[in-house]
PDB file of C-alpha atoms in Angstrom:
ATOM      1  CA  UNK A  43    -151.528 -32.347  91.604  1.00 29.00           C
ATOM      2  CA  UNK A  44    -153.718 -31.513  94.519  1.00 33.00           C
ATOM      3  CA  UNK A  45    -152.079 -30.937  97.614  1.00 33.00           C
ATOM      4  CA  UNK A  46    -148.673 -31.503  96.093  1.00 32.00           C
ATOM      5  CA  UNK A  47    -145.766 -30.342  97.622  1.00 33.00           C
ATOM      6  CA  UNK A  48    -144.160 -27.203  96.392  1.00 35.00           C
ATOM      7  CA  UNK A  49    -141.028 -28.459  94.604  1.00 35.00           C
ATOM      8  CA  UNK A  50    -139.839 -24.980  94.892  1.00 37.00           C
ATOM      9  CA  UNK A  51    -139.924 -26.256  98.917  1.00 36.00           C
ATOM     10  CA  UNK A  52    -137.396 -29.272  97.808  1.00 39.00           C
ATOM     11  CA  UNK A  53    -133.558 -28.959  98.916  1.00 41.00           C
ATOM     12  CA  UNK A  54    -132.257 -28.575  95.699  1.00 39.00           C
ATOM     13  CA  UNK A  55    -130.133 -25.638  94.776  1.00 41.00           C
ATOM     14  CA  UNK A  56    -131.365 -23.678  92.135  1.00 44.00           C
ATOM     15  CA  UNK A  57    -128.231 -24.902  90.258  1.00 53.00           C
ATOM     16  CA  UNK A  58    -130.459 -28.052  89.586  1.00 76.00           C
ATOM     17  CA  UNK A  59    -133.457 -28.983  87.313  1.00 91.00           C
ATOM     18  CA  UNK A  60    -136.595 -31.195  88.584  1.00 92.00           C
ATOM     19  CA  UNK A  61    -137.467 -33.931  86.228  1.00 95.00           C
ATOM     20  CA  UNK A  62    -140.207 -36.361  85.980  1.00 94.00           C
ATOM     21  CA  UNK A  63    -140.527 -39.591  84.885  1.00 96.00           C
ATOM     22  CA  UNK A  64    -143.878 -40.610  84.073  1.00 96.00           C
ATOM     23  CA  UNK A  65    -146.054 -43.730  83.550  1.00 97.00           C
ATOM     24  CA  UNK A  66    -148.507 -42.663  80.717  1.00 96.00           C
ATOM     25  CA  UNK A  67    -151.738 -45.056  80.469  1.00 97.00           C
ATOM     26  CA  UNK A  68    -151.829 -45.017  76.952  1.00 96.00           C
ATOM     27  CA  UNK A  69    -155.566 -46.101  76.899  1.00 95.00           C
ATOM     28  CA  UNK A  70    -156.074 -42.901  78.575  1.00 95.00           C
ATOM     29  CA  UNK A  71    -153.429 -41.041  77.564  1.00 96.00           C
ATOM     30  CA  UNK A  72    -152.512 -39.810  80.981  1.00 96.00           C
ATOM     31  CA  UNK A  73    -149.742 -39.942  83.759  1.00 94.00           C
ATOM     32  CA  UNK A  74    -150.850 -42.545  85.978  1.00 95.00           C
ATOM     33  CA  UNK A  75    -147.511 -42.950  88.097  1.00 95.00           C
ATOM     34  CA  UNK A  76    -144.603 -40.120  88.456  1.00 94.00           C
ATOM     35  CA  UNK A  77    -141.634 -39.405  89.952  1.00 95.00           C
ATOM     36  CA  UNK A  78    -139.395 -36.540  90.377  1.00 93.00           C
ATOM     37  CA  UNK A  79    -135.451 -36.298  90.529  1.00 95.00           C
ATOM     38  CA  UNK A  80    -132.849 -32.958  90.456  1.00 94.00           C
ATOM     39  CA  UNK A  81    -130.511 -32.985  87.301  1.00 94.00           C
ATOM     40  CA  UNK A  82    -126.964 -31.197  87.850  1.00 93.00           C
ATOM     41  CA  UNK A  83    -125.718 -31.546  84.583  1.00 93.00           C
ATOM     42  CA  UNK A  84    -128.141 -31.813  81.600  1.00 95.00           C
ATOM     43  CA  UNK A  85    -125.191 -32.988  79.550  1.00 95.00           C
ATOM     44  CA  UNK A  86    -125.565 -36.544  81.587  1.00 95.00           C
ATOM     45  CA  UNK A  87    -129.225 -37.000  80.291  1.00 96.00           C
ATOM     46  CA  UNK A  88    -128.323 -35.487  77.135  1.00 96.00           C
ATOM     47  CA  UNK A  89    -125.949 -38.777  77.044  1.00 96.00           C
ATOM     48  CA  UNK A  90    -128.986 -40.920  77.670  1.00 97.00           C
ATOM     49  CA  UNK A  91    -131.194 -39.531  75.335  1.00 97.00           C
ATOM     50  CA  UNK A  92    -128.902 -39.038  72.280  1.00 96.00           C
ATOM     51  CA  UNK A  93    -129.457 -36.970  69.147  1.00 95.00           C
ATOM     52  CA  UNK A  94    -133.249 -37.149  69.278  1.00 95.00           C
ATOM     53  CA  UNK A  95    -131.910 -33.924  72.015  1.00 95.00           C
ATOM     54  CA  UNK A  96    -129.942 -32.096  69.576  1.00 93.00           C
ATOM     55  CA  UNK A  97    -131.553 -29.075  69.049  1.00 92.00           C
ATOM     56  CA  UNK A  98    -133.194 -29.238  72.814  1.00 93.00           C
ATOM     57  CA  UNK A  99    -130.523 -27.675  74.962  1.00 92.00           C
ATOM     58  CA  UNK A 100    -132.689 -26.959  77.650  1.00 92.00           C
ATOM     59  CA  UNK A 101    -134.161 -30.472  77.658  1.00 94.00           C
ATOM     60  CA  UNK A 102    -137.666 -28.507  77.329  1.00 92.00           C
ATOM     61  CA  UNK A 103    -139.228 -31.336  75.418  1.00 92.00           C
ATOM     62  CA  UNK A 104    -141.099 -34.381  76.209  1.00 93.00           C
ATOM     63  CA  UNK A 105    -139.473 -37.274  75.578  1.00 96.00           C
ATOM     64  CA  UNK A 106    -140.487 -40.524  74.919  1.00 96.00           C
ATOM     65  CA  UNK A 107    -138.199 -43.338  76.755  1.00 97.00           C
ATOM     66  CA  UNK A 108    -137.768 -47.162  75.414  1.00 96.00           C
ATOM     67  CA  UNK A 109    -136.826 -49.731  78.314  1.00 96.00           C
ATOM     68  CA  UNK A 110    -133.611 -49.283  77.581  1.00 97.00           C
ATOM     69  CA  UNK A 111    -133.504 -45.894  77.770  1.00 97.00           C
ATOM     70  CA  UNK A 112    -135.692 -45.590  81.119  1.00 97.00           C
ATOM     71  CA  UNK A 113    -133.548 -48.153  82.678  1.00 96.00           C
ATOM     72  CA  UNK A 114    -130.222 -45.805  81.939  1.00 97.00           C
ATOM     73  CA  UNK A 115    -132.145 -42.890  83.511  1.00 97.00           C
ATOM     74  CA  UNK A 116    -132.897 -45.230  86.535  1.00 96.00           C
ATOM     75  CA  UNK A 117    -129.762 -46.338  87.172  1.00 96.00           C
ATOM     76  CA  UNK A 118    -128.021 -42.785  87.047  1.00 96.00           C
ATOM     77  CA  UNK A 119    -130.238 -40.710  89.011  1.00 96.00           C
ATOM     78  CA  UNK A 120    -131.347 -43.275  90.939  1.00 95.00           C
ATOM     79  CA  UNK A 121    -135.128 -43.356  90.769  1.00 95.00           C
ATOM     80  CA  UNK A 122    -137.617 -45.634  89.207  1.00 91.00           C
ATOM     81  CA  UNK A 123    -141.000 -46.691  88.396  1.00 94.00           C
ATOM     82  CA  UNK A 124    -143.097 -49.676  90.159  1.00 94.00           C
ATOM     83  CA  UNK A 125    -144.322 -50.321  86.714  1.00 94.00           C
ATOM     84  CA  UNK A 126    -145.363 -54.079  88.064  1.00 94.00           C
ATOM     85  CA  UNK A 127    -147.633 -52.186  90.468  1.00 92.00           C
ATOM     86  CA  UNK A 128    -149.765 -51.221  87.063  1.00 92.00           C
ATOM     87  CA  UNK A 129    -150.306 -54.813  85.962  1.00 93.00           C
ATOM     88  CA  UNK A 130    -151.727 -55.595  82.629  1.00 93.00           C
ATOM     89  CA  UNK A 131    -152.060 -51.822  81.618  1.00 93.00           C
ATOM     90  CA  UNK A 132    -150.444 -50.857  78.177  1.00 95.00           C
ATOM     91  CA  UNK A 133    -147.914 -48.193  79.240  1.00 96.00           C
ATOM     92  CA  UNK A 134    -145.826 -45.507  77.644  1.00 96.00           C
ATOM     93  CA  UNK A 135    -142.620 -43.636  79.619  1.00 97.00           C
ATOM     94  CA  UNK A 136    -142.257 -40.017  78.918  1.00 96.00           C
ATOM     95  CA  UNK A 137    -139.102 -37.692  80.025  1.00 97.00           C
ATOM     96  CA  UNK A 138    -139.688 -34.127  80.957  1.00 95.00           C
ATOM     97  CA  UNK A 139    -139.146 -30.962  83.076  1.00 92.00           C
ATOM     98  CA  UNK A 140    -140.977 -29.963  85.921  1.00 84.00           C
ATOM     99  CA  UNK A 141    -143.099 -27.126  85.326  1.00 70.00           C
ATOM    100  CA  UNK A 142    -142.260 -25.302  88.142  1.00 60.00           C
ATOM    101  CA  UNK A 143    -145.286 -22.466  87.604  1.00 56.00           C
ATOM    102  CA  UNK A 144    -147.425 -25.761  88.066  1.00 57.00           C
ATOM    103  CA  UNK A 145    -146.782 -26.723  91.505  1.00 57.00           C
ATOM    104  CA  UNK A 146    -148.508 -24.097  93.999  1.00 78.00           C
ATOM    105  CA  UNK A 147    -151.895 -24.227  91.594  1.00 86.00           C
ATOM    106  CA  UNK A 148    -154.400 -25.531  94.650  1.00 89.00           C
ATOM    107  CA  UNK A 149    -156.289 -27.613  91.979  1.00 92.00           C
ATOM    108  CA  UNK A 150    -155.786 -29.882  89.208  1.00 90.00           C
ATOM    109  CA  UNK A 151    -154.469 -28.234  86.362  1.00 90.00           C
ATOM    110  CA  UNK A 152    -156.216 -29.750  83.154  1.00 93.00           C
ATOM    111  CA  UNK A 153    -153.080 -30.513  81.124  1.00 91.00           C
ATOM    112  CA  UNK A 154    -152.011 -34.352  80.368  1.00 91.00           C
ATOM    113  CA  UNK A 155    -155.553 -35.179  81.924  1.00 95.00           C
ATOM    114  CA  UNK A 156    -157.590 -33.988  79.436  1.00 97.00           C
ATOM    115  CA  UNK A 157    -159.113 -37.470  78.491  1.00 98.00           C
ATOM    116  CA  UNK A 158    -160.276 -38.773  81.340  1.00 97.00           C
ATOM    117  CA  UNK A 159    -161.751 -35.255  82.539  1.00 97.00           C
ATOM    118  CA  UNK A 160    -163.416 -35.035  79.304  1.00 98.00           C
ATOM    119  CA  UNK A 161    -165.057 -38.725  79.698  1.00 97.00           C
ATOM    120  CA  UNK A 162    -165.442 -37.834  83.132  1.00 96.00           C
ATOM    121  CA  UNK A 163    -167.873 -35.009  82.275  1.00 95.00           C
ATOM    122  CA  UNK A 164    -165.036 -32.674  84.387  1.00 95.00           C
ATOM    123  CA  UNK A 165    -163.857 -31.067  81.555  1.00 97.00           C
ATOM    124  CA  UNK A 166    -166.176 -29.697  78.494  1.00 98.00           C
ATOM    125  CA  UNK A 167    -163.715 -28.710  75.933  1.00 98.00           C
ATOM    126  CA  UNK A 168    -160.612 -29.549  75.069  1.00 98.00           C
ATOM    127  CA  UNK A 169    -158.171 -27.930  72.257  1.00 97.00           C
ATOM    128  CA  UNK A 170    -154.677 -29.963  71.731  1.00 96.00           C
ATOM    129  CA  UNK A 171    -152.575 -26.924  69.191  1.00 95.00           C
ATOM    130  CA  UNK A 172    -149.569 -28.586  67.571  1.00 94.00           C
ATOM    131  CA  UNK A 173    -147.250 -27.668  64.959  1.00 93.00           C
ATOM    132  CA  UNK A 174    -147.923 -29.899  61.608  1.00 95.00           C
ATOM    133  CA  UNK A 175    -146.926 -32.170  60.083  1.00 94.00           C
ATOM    134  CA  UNK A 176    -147.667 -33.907  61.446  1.00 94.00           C
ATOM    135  CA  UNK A 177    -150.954 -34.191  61.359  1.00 95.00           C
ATOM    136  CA  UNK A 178    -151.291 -35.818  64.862  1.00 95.00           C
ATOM    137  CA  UNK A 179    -150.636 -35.038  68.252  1.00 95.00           C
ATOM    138  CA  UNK A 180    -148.949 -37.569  70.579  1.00 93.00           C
ATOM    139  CA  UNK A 181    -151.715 -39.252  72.443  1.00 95.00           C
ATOM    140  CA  UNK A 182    -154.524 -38.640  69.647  1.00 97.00           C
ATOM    141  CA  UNK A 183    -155.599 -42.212  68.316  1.00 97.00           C
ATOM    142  CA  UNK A 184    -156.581 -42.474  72.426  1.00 97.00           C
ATOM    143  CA  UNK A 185    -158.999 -39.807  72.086  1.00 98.00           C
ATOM    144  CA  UNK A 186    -160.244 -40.885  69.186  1.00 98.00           C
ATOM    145  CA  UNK A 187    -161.343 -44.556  70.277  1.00 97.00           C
ATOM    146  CA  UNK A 188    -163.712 -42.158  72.236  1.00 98.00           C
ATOM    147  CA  UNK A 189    -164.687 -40.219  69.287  1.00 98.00           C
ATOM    148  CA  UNK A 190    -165.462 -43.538  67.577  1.00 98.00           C
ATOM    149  CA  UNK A 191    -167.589 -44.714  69.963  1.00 97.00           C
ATOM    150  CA  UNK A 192    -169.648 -41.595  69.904  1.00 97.00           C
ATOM    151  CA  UNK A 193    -168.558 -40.157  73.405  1.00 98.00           C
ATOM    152  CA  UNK A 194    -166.066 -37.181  72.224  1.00 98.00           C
ATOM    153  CA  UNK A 195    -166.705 -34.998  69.544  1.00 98.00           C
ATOM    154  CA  UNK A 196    -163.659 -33.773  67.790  1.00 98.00           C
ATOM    155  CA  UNK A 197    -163.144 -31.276  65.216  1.00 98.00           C
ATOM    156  CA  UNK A 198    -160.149 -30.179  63.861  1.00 98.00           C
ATOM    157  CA  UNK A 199    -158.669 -26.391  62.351  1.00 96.00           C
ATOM    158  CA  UNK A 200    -155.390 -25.686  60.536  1.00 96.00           C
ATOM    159  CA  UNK A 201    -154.108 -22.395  60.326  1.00 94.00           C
ATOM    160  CA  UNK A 202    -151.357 -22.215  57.578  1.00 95.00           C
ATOM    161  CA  UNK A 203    -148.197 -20.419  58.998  1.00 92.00           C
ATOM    162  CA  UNK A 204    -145.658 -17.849  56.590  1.00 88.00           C
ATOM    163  CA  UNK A 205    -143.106 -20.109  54.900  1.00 83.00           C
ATOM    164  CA  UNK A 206    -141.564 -21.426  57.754  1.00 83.00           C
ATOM    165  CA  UNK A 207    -138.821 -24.400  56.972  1.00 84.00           C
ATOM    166  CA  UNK A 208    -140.177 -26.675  59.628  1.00 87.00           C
ATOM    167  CA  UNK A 209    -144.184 -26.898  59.911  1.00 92.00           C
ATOM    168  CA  UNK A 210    -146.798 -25.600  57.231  1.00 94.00           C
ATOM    169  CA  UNK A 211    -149.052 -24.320  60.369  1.00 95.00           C
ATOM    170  CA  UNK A 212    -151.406 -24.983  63.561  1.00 95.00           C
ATOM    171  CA  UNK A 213    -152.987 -27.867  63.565  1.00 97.00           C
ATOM    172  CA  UNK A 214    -155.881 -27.364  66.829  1.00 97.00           C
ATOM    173  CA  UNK A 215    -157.734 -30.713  67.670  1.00 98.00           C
ATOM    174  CA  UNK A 216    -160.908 -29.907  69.281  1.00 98.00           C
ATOM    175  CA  UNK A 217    -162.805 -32.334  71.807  1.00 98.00           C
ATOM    176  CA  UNK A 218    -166.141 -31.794  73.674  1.00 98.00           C
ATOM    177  CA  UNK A 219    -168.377 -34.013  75.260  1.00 98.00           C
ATOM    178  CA  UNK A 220    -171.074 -35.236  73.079  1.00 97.00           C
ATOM    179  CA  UNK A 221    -173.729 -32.533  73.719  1.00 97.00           C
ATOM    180  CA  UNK A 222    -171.161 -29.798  74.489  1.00 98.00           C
ATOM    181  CA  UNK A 223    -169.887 -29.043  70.803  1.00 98.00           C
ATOM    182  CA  UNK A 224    -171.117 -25.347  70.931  1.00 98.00           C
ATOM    183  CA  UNK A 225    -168.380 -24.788  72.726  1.00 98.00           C
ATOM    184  CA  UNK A 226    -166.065 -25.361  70.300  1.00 98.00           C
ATOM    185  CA  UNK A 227    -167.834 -22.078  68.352  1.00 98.00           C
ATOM    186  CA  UNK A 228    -167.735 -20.359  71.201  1.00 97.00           C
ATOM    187  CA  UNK A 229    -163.825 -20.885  72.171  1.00 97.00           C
ATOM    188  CA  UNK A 230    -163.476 -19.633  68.414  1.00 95.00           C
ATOM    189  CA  UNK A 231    -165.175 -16.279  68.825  1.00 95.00           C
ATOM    190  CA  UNK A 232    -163.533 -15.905  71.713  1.00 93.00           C
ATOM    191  CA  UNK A 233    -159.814 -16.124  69.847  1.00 91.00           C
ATOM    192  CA  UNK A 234    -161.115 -13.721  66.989  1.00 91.00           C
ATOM    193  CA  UNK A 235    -162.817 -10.824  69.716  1.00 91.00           C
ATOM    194  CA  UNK A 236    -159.640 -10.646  71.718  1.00 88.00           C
ATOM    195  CA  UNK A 237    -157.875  -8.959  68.524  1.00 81.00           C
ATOM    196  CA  UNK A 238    -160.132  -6.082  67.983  1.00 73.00           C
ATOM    197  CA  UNK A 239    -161.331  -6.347  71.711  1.00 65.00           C
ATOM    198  CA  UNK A 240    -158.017  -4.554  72.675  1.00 74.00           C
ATOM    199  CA  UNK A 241    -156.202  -7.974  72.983  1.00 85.00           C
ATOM    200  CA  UNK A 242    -156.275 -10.756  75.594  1.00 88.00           C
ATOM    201  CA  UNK A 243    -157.415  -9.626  79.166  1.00 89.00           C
ATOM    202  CA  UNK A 244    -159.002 -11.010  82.618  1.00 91.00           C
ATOM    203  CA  UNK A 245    -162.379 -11.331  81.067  1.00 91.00           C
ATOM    204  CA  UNK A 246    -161.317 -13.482  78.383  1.00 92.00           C
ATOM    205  CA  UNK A 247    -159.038 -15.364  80.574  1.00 93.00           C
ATOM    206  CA  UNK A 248    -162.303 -16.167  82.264  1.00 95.00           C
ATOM    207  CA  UNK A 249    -164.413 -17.061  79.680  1.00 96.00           C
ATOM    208  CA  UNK A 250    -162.096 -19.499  78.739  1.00 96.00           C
ATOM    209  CA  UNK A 251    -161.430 -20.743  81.903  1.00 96.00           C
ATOM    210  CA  UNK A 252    -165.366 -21.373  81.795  1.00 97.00           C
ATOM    211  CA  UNK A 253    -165.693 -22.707  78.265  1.00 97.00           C
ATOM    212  CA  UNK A 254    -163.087 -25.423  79.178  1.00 97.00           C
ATOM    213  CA  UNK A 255    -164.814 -26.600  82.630  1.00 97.00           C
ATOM    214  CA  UNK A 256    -163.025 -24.672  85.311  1.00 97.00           C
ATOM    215  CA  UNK A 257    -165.089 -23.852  88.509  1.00 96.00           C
ATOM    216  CA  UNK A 258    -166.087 -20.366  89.310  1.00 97.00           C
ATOM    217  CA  UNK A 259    -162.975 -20.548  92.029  1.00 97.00           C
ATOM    218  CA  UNK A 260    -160.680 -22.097  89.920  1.00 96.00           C
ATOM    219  CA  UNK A 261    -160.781 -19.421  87.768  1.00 95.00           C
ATOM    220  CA  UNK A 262    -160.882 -16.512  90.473  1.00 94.00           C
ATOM    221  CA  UNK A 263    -157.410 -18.294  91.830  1.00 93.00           C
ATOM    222  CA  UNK A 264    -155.492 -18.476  88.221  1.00 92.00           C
ATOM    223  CA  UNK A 265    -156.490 -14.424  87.304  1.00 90.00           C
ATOM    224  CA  UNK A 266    -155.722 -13.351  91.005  1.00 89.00           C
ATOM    225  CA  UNK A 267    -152.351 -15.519  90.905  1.00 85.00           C
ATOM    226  CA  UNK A 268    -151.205 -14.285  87.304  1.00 74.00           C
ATOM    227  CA  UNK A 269    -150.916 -10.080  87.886  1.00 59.00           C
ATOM    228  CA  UNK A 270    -150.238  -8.009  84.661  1.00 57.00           C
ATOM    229  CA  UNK A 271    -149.012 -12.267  82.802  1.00 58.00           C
ATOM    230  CA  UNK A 272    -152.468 -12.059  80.844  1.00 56.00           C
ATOM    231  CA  UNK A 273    -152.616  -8.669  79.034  1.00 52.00           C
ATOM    232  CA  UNK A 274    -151.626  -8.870  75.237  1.00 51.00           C
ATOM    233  CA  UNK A 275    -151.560 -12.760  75.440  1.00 54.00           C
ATOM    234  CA  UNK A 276    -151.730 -13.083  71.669  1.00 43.00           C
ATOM    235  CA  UNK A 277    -153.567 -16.430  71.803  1.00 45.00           C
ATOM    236  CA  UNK A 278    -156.471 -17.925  73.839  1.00 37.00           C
ATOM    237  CA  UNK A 279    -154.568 -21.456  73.654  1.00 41.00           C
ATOM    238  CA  UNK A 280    -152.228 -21.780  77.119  1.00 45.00           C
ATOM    239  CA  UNK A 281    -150.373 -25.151  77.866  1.00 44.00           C
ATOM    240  CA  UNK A 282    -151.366 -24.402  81.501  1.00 53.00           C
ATOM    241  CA  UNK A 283    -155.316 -24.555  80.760  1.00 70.00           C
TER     242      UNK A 283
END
């Protein structure tokens, strides 16, 4: 994402969503090839994609594509993947939409490159909240090879929901470096103060921001670029962190 071009800059009327079609290494559970294309009518993915869309009618989800599938996207907006160019990498397709609030962030946002950061020693925590069951989150037996091997640590917290006819709760996978698992403690406390603190605020943004491996400027750019967005967050979990 460094350096990327504002898609907000593209020639596309506002009439149009951006999607991307991404190459996901599966070993590392991260987009390793992308490209981008302008939707008119969601209804003509909607076709491609079938009932698994149903109760998506912004097409907000991520969506796993089979060949067959990909192919039909391919062929009707006319763009594609060099998949050959990846060689003997195992490789997973994924459908989504452009996260528009992404694209003028003058770093690399942590989100679907959590993995490698992490084993790169870029990234020192990383919490993956999903809805359960199921008790897994796409993507999980990657990090956990990693785990295995003693490189991650990983713990895991469920917080039960009200009767909710869907999911039973949030189910948070944490992952640290190994020798970083205070921080897992730490992004806890930091949840719980917020409450009583007066809720969520600049300073917690920032300790956060810290706790998960964003530099000093990193984080001075997201608070100064997010005005009056961060008070009363009711969470410390963000999809954009």
């Amino acid at each position: 994402m460094d350096g990327m071009t504002s898609f907000d800059d593209m020639p596309w009327g506002p009439e149009k969503a951006v999607f991307v079609l991404e190459a996901l290494d599966v070993a590392l559970w991260c987009p390793v090839l992308a490209a981008k294309f302008a939707v008119a009518r969601l209804d003509d993915l909607r076709v491609i994609l079938g009932e698994v869309c149903a109760t998506d009618p912004g097409l907000a989800r991520c969506y796993p594509l089979d060949a067959a599938e990909r192919e039909a996207v391919e062929a009707r907006f006319d763009v594609g993947l060099d998949l050959a160019a990846l060689g003997s990498r195992t490789i997973e397709v994924h459908l989504s939409r452009l996260r528009r609030q992404v694209t003028h962030v003058p770093y690399l946002v942590h989100t679907g490159f959590e993995l490698p950061l992490l084993l790169e020693g870029r990234k020192t925590l990383a919490c993956m909240p999903y809805e359960y069951p199921p008790h897994r989150f796409p993507g999980e037996d990657s990090f956990d090879r990693w785990v295995e091997r003693g490189v991650l640590h990983k713990e895991v917290v469920l917080e039960p929901f009200e009767p909710n006819p869907r999911f039973e709760g949030l189910r948070t996978a944490y992952y640290t470096p190994k020798g970083e698992e205070w921080r897992i403690p730490a992004h806890k406390l930091l949840r719980r103060a917020s409450g009583p603190g007066g809720g969520w605020n600049e300073t917690f943004e920032r300790l956060e921001g810290m706790l998960l491996g964003y530099e000093d400027w990193q984080n001075d750019w997201w608070i100064a670029s997010r005005p009056g967005r961060l008070l009363g967050r009711p969470e410390a979990l963000t999809t954009m962190r």
